[in-house]
Amino acid sequence: MSIYREYDIRGIYEKELNEESVSKIGYALADKIKGKYVAVGYDARSHSPILFEYLVRGLNAGGKTVLDMGMVPTPVNYFSNYQEFDGKTPSASIMITGSHNPSEYNGFKITIDKMPFFGEDIYALGRECESIHEVPEAKRDVIKIDAKERYIDYIVDQFSHLKGMDTKIVYDCGNGVGGIVLPEIFKKLELNAKGLYVQPDGSFPNHHPDPSVEKNLEDVKKELAKGYDIAFAYDGDADRIAVLTHKNNIKGDMMALLYSLMMDKPTVVGEVKCSQVMYDELEKRGSKAIMYKTGHSNLKVKMKESDADLACEVSGHIFFKHRYFGYDDAIYATFRMLELIKEGIDLDDELAKLPQVFSTEEIKVETSEAEKFLIIDKVKELLQNPPSDFPAIKNIIDVDGVRINFENGWGLVRASNTTPVLVTRFESTDETEAKKYEQAVNDLIAKAKNSL
């Protein structure tokens, strides 16, 4: 059951994801999908095409026809849900990807009726798979589709006004699947762009494909310094982006502030890890800012519910409903950022105008799957009567873990939904204060741990 996670299914190839488990997943999923067609794509991992065949076996046994898009970025997989292929419209899509996990991992991101399939639905699917004795044999029923070229044409059309702009661009695909669409889009738009590690290779020979980790950006930063104007980097399945200027590594929450400059008082959904600067600045501009749970599935659902224009995660998931479909797409986000530059917006100048705060990176506290949520509950309990030396609390937001608002900043502690860790983050207008908040919350976590 450990492969069934909050937002997706993820595990180690052969050990956890094998012919038996994956064909059962396909068979059980077929029962949840009303229509006949399921679009399936996969990332660059060597075992992804093998898992594709196992999944097909299960889906076919459940009476579904698979629309095979081959190797594609995750956003192309999402895009297929809004397309018709020779009269065949997908009722669901499944992306086979391990995202930014190590190369032995793989998994499934599932969309049904244009909405993420996640949370309790995934856990229930897992329980159902456990009870399946055997997947019946069925005739292979697979139709090839070209979602990739359809997507490239769409992006080129949407951003035709950027054609020939003279900004010098460098980008790093990290040997992920972004490399099978980005060079062609840049070329068709006649943009001055140099790509690093664009060849998909699921062993990720150059660096780990996680652009939220600073050391993975070293090569693209060196290239940026050689006379380029802006740099982009992508994770393994191209649904997360890093944006780098000569002065800034622009995190997802600050990207949202920049993107919203070209929207008329948008509604923006952010996660609990986003800077208070983002929420305050949006409100100041007359926009509506909503704080919600971390996780791409959670944010998509909240966007639909609140009819939001934009959503973001600090890690670089950016979701556009404004002029787009409302899912996270790092490739689309690239061209929306270039659009800002084309409009004469100086990214660094805009960021310099914002209140200056000190923010820590995400700090991970090792724990166990069994204890992580118990610790959060205990921290909440301790906060009802905090220690006498604990910093003064203004209020507490418990939409996802605990975000404690202090006089000059905030501290967050939440349980990761995908790994056995607690995630903390701290922010203040004063670095010393941020460190004080961090120490106070860490002491509280230690006390909560010891009480279990």
Short mmCIF file of C-alpha atoms in Angstrom, two decimals:
data_model
loop_
_atom_site.label_atom_id
_atom_site.label_comp_id
_atom_site.label_asym_id
_atom_site.label_seq_id
_atom_site.Cartn_x
_atom_site.Cartn_y
_atom_site.Cartn_z
CA MET A 1 0.00 0.00 0.00
CA SER A 2 2.99 2.34 0.42
CA ILE A 3 3.00 3.10 -3.34
CA TYR A 4 -0.41 4.79 -3.10
CA ARG A 5 0.42 8.41 -2.20
CA GLU A 6 -1.64 11.54 -1.64
CA TYR A 7 -1.14 12.96 -5.17
CA ASP A 8 -0.11 9.97 -7.25
CA ILE A 9 1.15 6.39 -7.26
CA ARG A 10 4.92 6.07 -6.87
CA GLY A 11 7.32 3.22 -6.18
CA ILE A 12 10.45 1.32 -7.19
CA TYR A 13 10.42 -0.49 -10.54
CA GLU A 14 10.18 -4.30 -10.29
CA LYS A 15 10.20 -4.33 -6.49
CA GLU A 16 6.87 -2.44 -6.14
CA LEU A 17 5.81 -1.58 -9.69
CA ASN A 18 5.80 -4.84 -11.64
CA GLU A 19 3.54 -6.69 -14.06
CA GLU A 20 1.19 -7.91 -11.34
CA SER A 21 0.77 -4.63 -9.43
CA VAL A 22 0.61 -2.36 -12.50
CA SER A 23 -1.86 -4.47 -14.49
CA LYS A 24 -4.08 -4.53 -11.38
CA ILE A 25 -3.85 -0.72 -11.17
CA GLY A 26 -4.95 -0.45 -14.82
CA TYR A 27 -7.77 -2.95 -14.32
CA ALA A 28 -9.08 -1.21 -11.18
CA LEU A 29 -8.76 2.25 -12.76
CA ALA A 30 -10.76 1.17 -15.82
CA ASP A 31 -13.75 0.78 -13.53
CA LYS A 32 -13.47 4.45 -12.42
CA ILE A 33 -13.44 5.82 -15.99
CA LYS A 34 -16.83 6.28 -17.67
CA GLY A 35 -15.74 6.77 -21.29
CA LYS A 36 -13.95 4.37 -23.60
CA TYR A 37 -10.63 6.14 -24.26
CA VAL A 38 -7.68 6.64 -21.89
CA ALA A 39 -4.66 8.66 -23.08
CA VAL A 40 -1.36 7.34 -21.73
CA GLY A 41 2.13 8.85 -21.99
CA TYR A 42 5.44 8.20 -20.26
CA ASP A 43 8.71 9.85 -19.27
CA ALA A 44 12.32 9.04 -20.21
CA ARG A 45 12.98 6.30 -17.65
CA SER A 46 14.13 3.03 -19.23
CA HIS A 47 11.32 1.10 -17.51
CA SER A 48 8.52 3.53 -18.47
CA PRO A 49 7.66 1.76 -21.78
CA ILE A 50 7.60 -1.57 -19.90
CA LEU A 51 5.17 -0.18 -17.30
CA PHE A 52 3.13 1.19 -20.20
CA GLU A 53 2.58 -2.36 -21.49
CA TYR A 54 1.61 -3.63 -18.02
CA LEU A 55 -0.85 -0.76 -17.60
CA VAL A 56 -2.32 -1.33 -21.09
CA ARG A 57 -2.97 -4.96 -20.18
CA GLY A 58 -5.04 -3.90 -17.16
CA LEU A 59 -6.91 -1.09 -18.93
CA ASN A 60 -7.74 -3.32 -21.90
CA ALA A 61 -8.98 -6.04 -19.53
CA GLY A 62 -11.27 -3.39 -18.02
CA GLY A 63 -12.73 -2.60 -21.47
CA LYS A 64 -10.78 0.60 -22.24
CA THR A 65 -8.99 1.56 -25.44
CA VAL A 66 -5.58 3.15 -24.83
CA LEU A 67 -4.54 6.24 -26.82
CA ASP A 68 -0.75 5.91 -26.87
CA MET A 69 1.09 9.23 -26.99
CA GLY A 70 4.53 7.69 -26.35
CA MET A 71 7.21 9.69 -24.55
CA VAL A 72 5.91 13.15 -23.59
CA PRO A 73 6.20 15.75 -20.82
CA THR A 74 3.48 15.57 -18.13
CA PRO A 75 1.86 18.84 -19.38
CA VAL A 76 1.35 17.24 -22.83
CA ASN A 77 -0.37 14.35 -21.06
CA TYR A 78 -2.68 16.80 -19.26
CA PHE A 79 -3.23 18.70 -22.53
CA SER A 80 -4.58 15.53 -24.20
CA ASN A 81 -7.65 15.69 -21.93
CA TYR A 82 -8.79 18.81 -23.81
CA GLN A 83 -8.27 17.40 -27.32
CA GLU A 84 -10.02 15.16 -29.80
CA PHE A 85 -7.94 12.72 -31.85
CA ASP A 86 -9.72 11.55 -35.01
CA GLY A 87 -13.07 11.59 -33.24
CA LYS A 88 -11.68 10.00 -30.07
CA THR A 89 -11.79 12.16 -26.91
CA PRO A 90 -9.99 10.86 -23.81
CA SER A 91 -12.13 10.48 -20.67
CA ALA A 92 -8.93 10.20 -18.64
CA SER A 93 -5.17 10.43 -18.95
CA ILE A 94 -2.40 8.60 -17.12
CA MET A 95 1.19 9.83 -17.08
CA ILE A 96 3.84 7.23 -16.27
CA THR A 97 6.56 9.20 -14.50
CA GLY A 98 8.86 9.18 -11.53
CA SER A 99 9.06 13.00 -11.83
CA HIS A 100 12.25 14.11 -10.01
CA ASN A 101 12.69 10.90 -8.00
CA PRO A 102 15.87 8.79 -8.43
CA SER A 103 16.01 6.70 -11.61
CA GLU A 104 14.85 3.41 -10.01
CA TYR A 105 11.49 5.05 -9.18
CA ASN A 106 8.44 5.40 -11.38
CA GLY A 107 4.77 6.11 -10.93
CA PHE A 108 1.41 7.31 -12.29
CA LYS A 109 -0.24 10.74 -12.34
CA ILE A 110 -3.92 10.24 -13.07
CA THR A 111 -6.54 12.64 -14.45
CA ILE A 112 -10.20 11.59 -14.83
CA ASP A 113 -12.81 13.91 -16.39
CA LYS A 114 -10.17 16.67 -16.46
CA MET A 115 -9.73 16.50 -12.66
CA PRO A 116 -6.91 14.97 -10.62
CA PHE A 117 -7.51 11.52 -9.16
CA PHE A 118 -5.91 11.74 -5.72
CA GLY A 119 -6.20 11.48 -1.94
CA GLU A 120 -8.81 9.03 -0.67
CA ASP A 121 -9.60 7.93 -4.25
CA ILE A 122 -6.01 6.71 -4.65
CA TYR A 123 -5.96 4.99 -1.24
CA ALA A 124 -9.27 3.28 -2.06
CA LEU A 125 -7.83 2.19 -5.43
CA GLY A 126 -4.92 0.63 -3.56
CA ARG A 127 -7.24 -1.34 -1.28
CA GLU A 128 -9.18 -2.50 -4.34
CA CYS A 129 -5.98 -3.65 -6.10
CA GLU A 130 -5.07 -5.70 -3.02
CA SER A 131 -8.34 -7.61 -3.38
CA ILE A 132 -7.97 -8.39 -7.13
CA HIS A 133 -7.02 -12.04 -7.49
CA GLU A 134 -6.14 -12.00 -11.20
CA VAL A 135 -6.44 -9.65 -14.17
CA PRO A 136 -8.32 -11.39 -17.03
CA GLU A 137 -6.68 -11.68 -20.45
CA ALA A 138 -7.88 -9.27 -23.16
CA LYS A 139 -6.99 -8.43 -26.75
CA ARG A 140 -4.46 -5.58 -26.99
CA ASP A 141 -6.37 -2.41 -27.91
CA VAL A 142 -4.01 0.54 -28.45
CA ILE A 143 -4.24 3.47 -30.91
CA LYS A 144 -1.24 5.76 -31.52
CA ILE A 145 -1.91 9.50 -31.21
CA ASP A 146 0.38 12.50 -31.77
CA ALA A 147 -0.34 14.68 -28.74
CA LYS A 148 3.21 16.06 -28.76
CA GLU A 149 3.00 17.84 -32.14
CA ARG A 150 -0.53 19.02 -31.34
CA TYR A 151 0.83 20.59 -28.13
CA ILE A 152 3.85 22.17 -29.86
CA ASP A 153 1.59 23.75 -32.50
CA TYR A 154 -0.72 25.05 -29.77
CA ILE A 155 2.11 26.72 -27.81
CA VAL A 156 3.65 28.20 -30.96
CA ASP A 157 0.27 29.63 -31.94
CA GLN A 158 -0.44 31.03 -28.46
CA PHE A 159 2.92 32.78 -28.33
CA SER A 160 3.36 33.78 -31.97
CA HIS A 161 3.73 37.41 -30.80
CA LEU A 162 7.09 36.45 -29.23
CA LYS A 163 8.50 35.46 -32.63
CA GLY A 164 12.04 36.73 -33.11
CA MET A 165 12.37 38.56 -29.77
CA ASP A 166 16.06 39.19 -29.08
CA THR A 167 16.29 37.99 -25.46
CA LYS A 168 19.18 35.53 -25.06
CA ILE A 169 17.85 32.39 -23.36
CA VAL A 170 19.60 29.37 -21.87
CA TYR A 171 17.62 26.42 -20.52
CA ASP A 172 18.40 23.12 -18.80
CA CYS A 173 16.10 20.12 -19.34
CA GLY A 174 18.14 17.93 -16.97
CA ASN A 175 17.84 15.01 -19.46
CA GLY A 176 14.13 14.95 -18.71
CA VAL A 177 11.27 14.93 -21.23
CA GLY A 178 11.09 18.71 -21.57
CA GLY A 179 13.82 18.21 -24.18
CA ILE A 180 11.45 16.59 -26.67
CA VAL A 181 9.31 19.72 -27.10
CA LEU A 182 11.22 22.82 -25.97
CA PRO A 183 13.91 22.95 -28.71
CA GLU A 184 11.24 22.66 -31.41
CA ILE A 185 9.08 25.41 -29.84
CA PHE A 186 12.05 27.77 -29.47
CA LYS A 187 13.06 27.07 -33.07
CA LYS A 188 9.58 27.66 -34.48
CA LEU A 189 9.34 30.94 -32.55
CA GLU A 190 12.80 31.92 -33.89
CA LEU A 191 14.09 32.58 -30.38
CA ASN A 192 17.74 32.84 -29.40
CA ALA A 193 17.88 29.83 -27.05
CA LYS A 194 20.59 27.38 -26.05
CA GLY A 195 19.61 24.09 -24.43
CA LEU A 196 21.58 22.04 -21.92
CA TYR A 197 20.98 18.31 -21.43
CA VAL A 198 18.02 18.26 -23.81
CA GLN A 199 18.47 14.58 -24.74
CA PRO A 200 16.05 12.54 -22.61
CA ASP A 201 17.95 9.99 -20.51
CA GLY A 202 16.21 8.39 -17.55
CA SER A 203 19.51 7.66 -15.80
CA PHE A 204 19.99 11.46 -15.48
CA PRO A 205 23.76 11.36 -16.16
CA ASN A 206 24.50 15.08 -15.66
CA HIS A 207 22.56 16.06 -12.56
CA HIS A 208 19.41 15.15 -10.68
CA PRO A 209 16.35 16.67 -12.46
CA ASP A 210 15.05 18.72 -9.53
CA PRO A 211 15.39 22.47 -10.15
CA SER A 212 14.28 23.37 -6.62
CA VAL A 213 17.68 22.11 -5.35
CA GLU A 214 20.37 24.76 -5.81
CA LYS A 215 23.24 22.42 -6.75
CA ASN A 216 21.26 21.13 -9.74
CA LEU A 217 21.32 24.65 -11.21
CA GLU A 218 25.12 25.07 -11.22
CA ASP A 219 25.60 24.33 -14.94
CA VAL A 220 22.80 26.57 -16.18
CA LYS A 221 24.00 29.41 -13.89
CA LYS A 222 27.51 29.16 -15.35
CA GLU A 223 26.03 29.37 -18.85
CA LEU A 224 23.78 32.31 -17.87
CA ALA A 225 26.88 34.22 -16.78
CA LYS A 226 28.34 33.92 -20.31
CA GLY A 227 26.09 36.65 -21.73
CA TYR A 228 22.58 35.24 -21.60
CA ASP A 229 19.67 37.33 -20.30
CA ILE A 230 17.57 34.67 -18.58
CA ALA A 231 17.74 30.97 -17.69
CA PHE A 232 15.11 28.28 -17.18
CA ALA A 233 15.44 24.79 -15.68
CA TYR A 234 12.93 21.92 -15.52
CA ASP A 235 12.27 18.80 -13.50
CA GLY A 236 12.20 15.30 -14.98
CA ASP A 237 8.65 15.46 -16.35
CA ALA A 238 8.57 19.24 -17.07
CA ASP A 239 5.73 20.28 -14.78
CA ARG A 240 8.04 22.36 -12.54
CA ILE A 241 10.22 25.31 -13.53
CA ALA A 242 13.08 27.37 -12.13
CA VAL A 243 13.57 30.91 -13.47
CA LEU A 244 16.99 32.52 -13.05
CA THR A 245 18.16 36.07 -13.73
CA HIS A 246 21.61 37.48 -12.98
CA LYS A 247 20.31 38.61 -9.58
CA ASN A 248 17.56 36.17 -8.62
CA ASN A 249 16.52 32.53 -8.46
CA ILE A 250 12.80 33.32 -8.71
CA LYS A 251 10.72 30.92 -6.60
CA GLY A 252 7.16 29.94 -7.53
CA ASP A 253 5.45 32.44 -5.21
CA MET A 254 7.44 35.36 -6.63
CA MET A 255 6.76 34.09 -10.16
CA ALA A 256 3.03 34.30 -9.36
CA LEU A 257 3.44 37.96 -8.40
CA LEU A 258 5.23 38.65 -11.68
CA TYR A 259 2.70 36.75 -13.82
CA SER A 260 -0.20 38.55 -12.15
CA LEU A 261 1.17 41.92 -13.33
CA MET A 262 -0.46 41.22 -16.70
CA MET A 263 -3.80 40.10 -15.27
CA ASP A 264 -6.68 42.25 -14.12
CA LYS A 265 -7.11 41.68 -10.35
CA PRO A 266 -6.74 37.90 -10.57
CA THR A 267 -7.71 35.34 -7.94
CA VAL A 268 -4.51 33.50 -7.00
CA VAL A 269 -4.23 30.29 -4.98
CA GLY A 270 -0.98 29.69 -3.12
CA GLU A 271 0.19 26.90 -0.85
CA VAL A 272 1.04 27.24 2.86
CA LYS A 273 4.77 27.50 2.08
CA CYS A 274 4.34 30.70 0.01
CA SER A 275 5.80 33.96 1.31
CA GLN A 276 3.50 36.33 3.16
CA VAL A 277 4.85 38.98 0.77
CA MET A 278 2.96 37.26 -2.07
CA TYR A 279 -0.37 37.21 -0.20
CA ASP A 280 0.00 40.80 1.08
CA GLU A 281 1.11 42.21 -2.27
CA LEU A 282 -1.76 40.56 -4.17
CA GLU A 283 -4.30 41.94 -1.68
CA LYS A 284 -2.67 45.37 -1.96
CA ARG A 285 -3.15 45.26 -5.75
CA GLY A 286 -6.84 44.47 -5.33
CA SER A 287 -6.43 40.79 -6.23
CA LYS A 288 -7.80 37.91 -4.19
CA ALA A 289 -5.23 35.62 -2.56
CA ILE A 290 -6.20 32.21 -1.17
CA MET A 291 -3.90 30.08 1.01
CA TYR A 292 -4.38 26.33 0.60
CA LYS A 293 -2.78 22.92 1.00
CA THR A 294 0.48 21.96 -0.71
CA GLY A 295 0.24 19.51 -3.62
CA HIS A 296 -0.53 19.87 -7.33
CA SER A 297 -3.80 17.92 -7.02
CA ASN A 298 -5.02 20.02 -4.09
CA LEU A 299 -4.28 23.27 -5.92
CA LYS A 300 -6.06 22.18 -9.12
CA VAL A 301 -9.18 21.30 -7.14
CA LYS A 302 -9.06 24.59 -5.18
CA MET A 303 -8.58 26.56 -8.40
CA LYS A 304 -11.70 25.05 -9.91
CA GLU A 305 -13.70 25.56 -6.72
CA SER A 306 -12.67 29.24 -6.39
CA ASP A 307 -12.60 29.97 -10.14
CA ALA A 308 -9.00 31.16 -9.73
CA ASP A 309 -6.86 32.52 -12.56
CA LEU A 310 -3.50 31.32 -11.28
CA ALA A 311 -1.97 29.04 -8.64
CA CYS A 312 1.56 28.37 -7.50
CA GLU A 313 3.83 26.27 -5.34
CA VAL A 314 7.20 27.59 -4.12
CA SER A 315 8.85 24.56 -5.77
CA GLY A 316 7.92 25.82 -9.25
CA HIS A 317 4.54 24.26 -10.05
CA ILE A 318 2.68 27.10 -11.82
CA PHE A 319 -0.97 26.65 -12.83
CA PHE A 320 -2.62 29.01 -15.34
CA LYS A 321 -6.38 29.12 -15.84
CA HIS A 322 -5.98 32.62 -17.29
CA ARG A 323 -5.73 31.94 -21.07
CA TYR A 324 -5.04 28.25 -20.37
CA PHE A 325 -6.52 25.03 -18.94
CA GLY A 326 -5.72 25.26 -15.21
CA TYR A 327 -2.98 22.65 -14.79
CA ASP A 328 0.72 22.96 -13.95
CA ASP A 329 2.86 23.35 -17.05
CA ALA A 330 6.49 24.48 -16.84
CA ILE A 331 6.76 24.79 -20.64
CA TYR A 332 3.75 27.11 -20.90
CA ALA A 333 5.07 29.05 -17.87
CA THR A 334 8.36 29.63 -19.74
CA PHE A 335 6.64 31.55 -22.52
CA ARG A 336 4.42 33.51 -20.13
CA MET A 337 7.65 34.68 -18.44
CA LEU A 338 9.18 35.66 -21.80
CA GLU A 339 5.95 37.54 -22.53
CA LEU A 340 6.57 39.72 -19.44
CA ILE A 341 10.05 40.56 -20.73
CA LYS A 342 8.65 41.33 -24.20
CA GLU A 343 6.19 43.73 -22.53
CA GLY A 344 9.14 45.63 -21.03
CA ILE A 345 8.81 44.33 -17.48
CA ASP A 346 12.21 44.15 -15.74
CA LEU A 347 11.91 41.08 -13.52
CA ASP A 348 14.69 42.08 -11.13
CA ASP A 349 13.35 45.63 -10.76
CA GLU A 350 9.87 44.33 -9.93
CA LEU A 351 11.26 41.98 -7.28
CA ALA A 352 13.41 44.76 -5.81
CA LYS A 353 10.25 46.84 -5.18
CA LEU A 354 8.83 44.16 -2.86
CA PRO A 355 9.34 44.23 0.92
CA GLN A 356 12.61 42.50 1.72
CA VAL A 357 12.25 39.43 3.92
CA PHE A 358 14.53 36.64 5.03
CA SER A 359 13.14 33.21 4.14
CA THR A 360 14.67 29.84 4.85
CA GLU A 361 14.61 27.08 2.26
CA GLU A 362 12.35 24.12 3.04
CA ILE A 363 13.95 22.35 6.01
CA LYS A 364 13.22 18.63 6.29
CA VAL A 365 12.97 16.92 9.68
CA GLU A 366 13.37 13.13 9.47
CA THR A 367 10.62 11.07 11.09
CA SER A 368 8.54 8.01 10.17
CA GLU A 369 5.36 7.48 8.14
CA ALA A 370 3.64 6.28 11.31
CA GLU A 371 4.65 9.29 13.42
CA LYS A 372 4.61 12.32 11.10
CA PHE A 373 0.89 13.16 11.39
CA LEU A 374 0.88 12.32 15.14
CA ILE A 375 3.67 14.87 15.66
CA ILE A 376 1.65 17.56 13.83
CA ASP A 377 -1.40 16.83 16.04
CA LYS A 378 0.81 17.08 19.14
CA VAL A 379 2.34 20.38 17.95
CA LYS A 380 -1.20 21.79 17.51
CA GLU A 381 -2.04 20.68 21.03
CA LEU A 382 1.13 22.26 22.50
CA LEU A 383 0.39 25.54 20.70
CA GLN A 384 -2.84 25.87 22.67
CA ASN A 385 -0.68 26.53 25.72
CA PRO A 386 2.79 27.38 24.36
CA PRO A 387 5.94 27.67 26.55
CA SER A 388 6.37 31.03 28.29
CA ASP A 389 9.42 31.92 26.15
CA PHE A 390 7.64 31.09 22.85
CA PRO A 391 7.39 34.11 20.47
CA ALA A 392 4.06 35.98 20.60
CA ILE A 393 1.51 34.35 18.29
CA LYS A 394 -0.83 36.52 16.18
CA ASN A 395 -2.84 33.63 14.77
CA ILE A 396 -2.56 30.05 13.51
CA ILE A 397 -3.58 28.67 10.09
CA ASP A 398 -4.11 24.91 10.09
CA VAL A 399 -5.25 24.29 6.50
CA ASP A 400 -2.15 22.08 6.00
CA GLY A 401 -0.06 21.35 9.07
CA VAL A 402 0.47 24.47 11.20
CA ARG A 403 1.43 27.93 9.92
CA ILE A 404 2.08 30.17 12.94
CA ASN A 405 1.90 33.91 12.27
CA PHE A 406 4.19 35.88 14.60
CA GLU A 407 4.62 39.65 14.99
CA ASN A 408 7.31 39.92 12.29
CA GLY A 409 6.93 36.77 10.23
CA TRP A 410 5.79 33.17 10.31
CA GLY A 411 6.84 29.56 10.83
CA LEU A 412 5.42 26.44 9.20
CA VAL A 413 5.51 22.79 10.12
CA ARG A 414 3.63 20.25 8.01
CA ALA A 415 3.85 16.54 7.29
CA SER A 416 5.04 15.66 3.79
CA ASN A 417 2.44 13.62 1.93
CA THR A 418 5.04 11.79 -0.12
CA THR A 419 8.00 11.06 2.21
CA PRO A 420 8.54 10.28 5.93
CA VAL A 421 9.54 13.83 6.86
CA LEU A 422 8.18 16.98 8.41
CA VAL A 423 8.72 20.10 6.29
CA THR A 424 9.43 23.41 8.02
CA ARG A 425 9.94 26.91 6.64
CA PHE A 426 10.44 30.28 8.32
CA GLU A 427 10.23 33.90 7.20
CA SER A 428 10.70 37.27 8.83
CA THR A 429 11.53 40.87 8.02
CA ASP A 430 14.57 40.28 10.26
CA GLU A 431 17.00 37.35 9.89
CA THR A 432 17.59 37.08 13.65
CA GLU A 433 13.85 36.86 14.24
CA ALA A 434 13.51 34.12 11.60
CA LYS A 435 16.21 32.11 13.40
CA LYS A 436 14.40 32.67 16.69
CA TYR A 437 11.13 31.38 15.20
CA GLU A 438 12.97 28.38 13.76
CA GLN A 439 14.51 27.48 17.12
CA ALA A 440 11.22 27.88 18.99
CA VAL A 441 9.30 25.68 16.52
CA ASN A 442 12.09 23.06 16.45
CA ASP A 443 11.97 22.87 20.26
CA LEU A 444 8.21 22.34 20.01
CA ILE A 445 8.68 19.56 17.41
CA ALA A 446 11.25 17.85 19.69
CA LYS A 447 8.84 18.08 22.63
CA ALA A 448 6.02 16.63 20.48
CA LYS A 449 8.27 13.77 19.29
CA ASN A 450 9.34 12.92 22.86
CA SER A 451 5.74 12.78 24.06
CA LEU A 452 4.75 10.02 21.60
#
